mmCIF file of C-alpha atoms in Angstrom:
data_model
loop_
_atom_site.group_PDB
_atom_site.id
_atom_site.type_symbol
_atom_site.label_atom_id
_atom_site.label_comp_id
_atom_site.label_asym_id
_atom_site.label_seq_id
_atom_site.Cartn_x
_atom_site.Cartn_y
_atom_site.Cartn_z
ATOM 1 C CA ILE A 277 166.062 -90.299 81.621
ATOM 2 C CA THR A 278 169.470 -90.836 83.188
ATOM 3 C CA LYS A 279 170.651 -87.896 85.265
ATOM 4 C CA ARG A 280 173.998 -86.473 84.207
ATOM 5 C CA ALA A 281 176.690 -85.348 86.646
ATOM 6 C CA ILE A 282 176.909 -81.566 86.907
ATOM 7 C CA THR A 283 180.700 -82.014 87.011
ATOM 8 C CA ALA A 284 180.545 -83.047 83.329
ATOM 9 C CA ALA A 285 179.397 -79.536 82.373
ATOM 10 C CA SER A 286 181.954 -76.891 81.419
ATOM 11 C CA VAL A 287 181.904 -73.718 83.522
ATOM 12 C CA THR A 288 183.145 -70.260 82.564
ATOM 13 C CA LYS A 289 185.878 -68.861 84.755
ATOM 14 C CA ILE A 290 184.788 -66.015 87.011
ATOM 15 C CA ALA A 291 187.070 -62.976 86.836
ATOM 16 C CA ALA A 292 188.178 -61.285 90.052
ATOM 17 C CA LYS A 293 185.583 -58.909 91.477
ATOM 18 C CA LYS A 294 186.038 -55.640 93.334
ATOM 19 C CA TYR A 295 185.139 -55.484 97.036
ATOM 20 C CA THR A 296 181.849 -53.643 97.611
ATOM 21 C CA GLY A 297 180.999 -54.500 101.231
ATOM 22 C CA LYS A 298 177.949 -56.407 99.959
ATOM 23 C CA ALA A 299 177.423 -59.995 98.806
ATOM 24 C CA ILE A 300 178.862 -60.514 95.324
ATOM 25 C CA LYS A 301 176.961 -63.078 93.243
ATOM 26 C CA PRO A 302 178.434 -63.536 89.769
ATOM 27 C CA LEU A 303 176.596 -65.914 87.447
ATOM 28 C CA PRO A 304 178.757 -68.569 85.797
ATOM 29 C CA VAL A 305 177.743 -69.985 82.423
ATOM 30 C CA LEU A 306 177.441 -73.775 82.332
ATOM 31 C CA LYS A 307 177.404 -75.786 79.111
ATOM 32 C CA TYR A 308 176.817 -79.474 78.517
ATOM 33 C CA ASN A 309 177.377 -80.954 75.038
ATOM 34 C CA GLY A 310 177.354 -77.431 73.584
ATOM 35 C CA LYS A 311 174.009 -76.513 75.185
ATOM 36 C CA THR A 312 173.828 -73.711 77.758
ATOM 37 C CA LEU A 313 172.240 -74.960 80.967
ATOM 38 C CA LYS A 314 169.525 -72.947 82.721
ATOM 39 C CA ARG A 315 169.786 -71.789 86.318
ATOM 40 C CA GLY A 316 166.691 -72.932 88.236
ATOM 41 C CA THR A 317 165.998 -75.742 85.742
ATOM 42 C CA ASP A 318 169.309 -77.606 85.458
ATOM 43 C CA TYR A 319 171.211 -76.246 88.470
ATOM 44 C CA LYS A 320 171.041 -73.910 91.452
ATOM 45 C CA LEU A 321 173.754 -71.708 92.957
ATOM 46 C CA THR A 322 174.783 -71.011 96.526
ATOM 47 C CA TYR A 323 177.590 -68.705 97.579
ATOM 48 C CA LYS A 324 180.103 -68.863 100.439
ATOM 49 C CA ASN A 325 182.518 -66.200 101.721
ATOM 50 C CA ASN A 326 181.341 -63.764 99.029
ATOM 51 C CA VAL A 327 181.318 -60.512 101.017
ATOM 52 C CA LYS A 328 184.866 -59.914 102.290
ATOM 53 C CA VAL A 329 188.161 -59.636 100.411
ATOM 54 C CA GLY A 330 189.626 -63.062 99.655
ATOM 55 C CA THR A 331 188.478 -66.225 97.908
ATOM 56 C CA ALA A 332 184.750 -66.785 97.486
ATOM 57 C CA THR A 333 183.093 -70.066 96.523
ATOM 58 C CA ILE A 334 180.132 -70.800 94.267
ATOM 59 C CA VAL A 335 178.509 -74.179 94.888
ATOM 60 C CA ILE A 336 176.694 -75.477 91.809
ATOM 61 C CA THR A 337 174.089 -78.140 92.603
ATOM 62 C CA GLY A 338 172.519 -80.161 89.806
ATOM 63 C CA ILE A 339 168.720 -80.340 89.640
ATOM 64 C CA GLY A 340 166.294 -81.690 87.048
ATOM 65 C CA ASN A 341 168.329 -83.824 84.627
ATOM 66 C CA PHE A 342 171.583 -83.152 86.505
ATOM 67 C CA LYS A 343 172.896 -84.469 89.806
ATOM 68 C CA GLY A 344 175.749 -83.805 92.194
ATOM 69 C CA THR A 345 177.613 -80.685 93.164
ATOM 70 C CA ARG A 346 180.591 -78.753 91.927
ATOM 71 C CA LYS A 347 182.521 -75.895 93.517
ATOM 72 C CA ILE A 348 184.271 -73.047 91.746
ATOM 73 C CA THR A 349 186.048 -70.079 93.271
ATOM 74 C CA PHE A 350 186.642 -66.437 92.454
ATOM 75 C CA LYS A 351 188.671 -63.672 94.082
ATOM 76 C CA ILE A 352 187.348 -60.533 95.733
ATOM 77 C CA LYS A 353 189.969 -57.784 95.648
ATOM 78 C CA LYS A 354 190.280 -54.523 97.543
#
């Protein structure tokens, strides 16, 4: 099996989130060729700067049949 690049998957946009003082961990939906990918099987997520107001980053890392990484951002508003 040839591993596919995780960057080839489409990712839903994450809407702005309200500041809570705690880590905010929204779950994006990834699709590849019309099939929804599974977190923990096809990819894993890590979060950066997701507590304070500003721009947070989700790092999507391919696992299993997927390889590479992809970063998406979302806003945390007051």
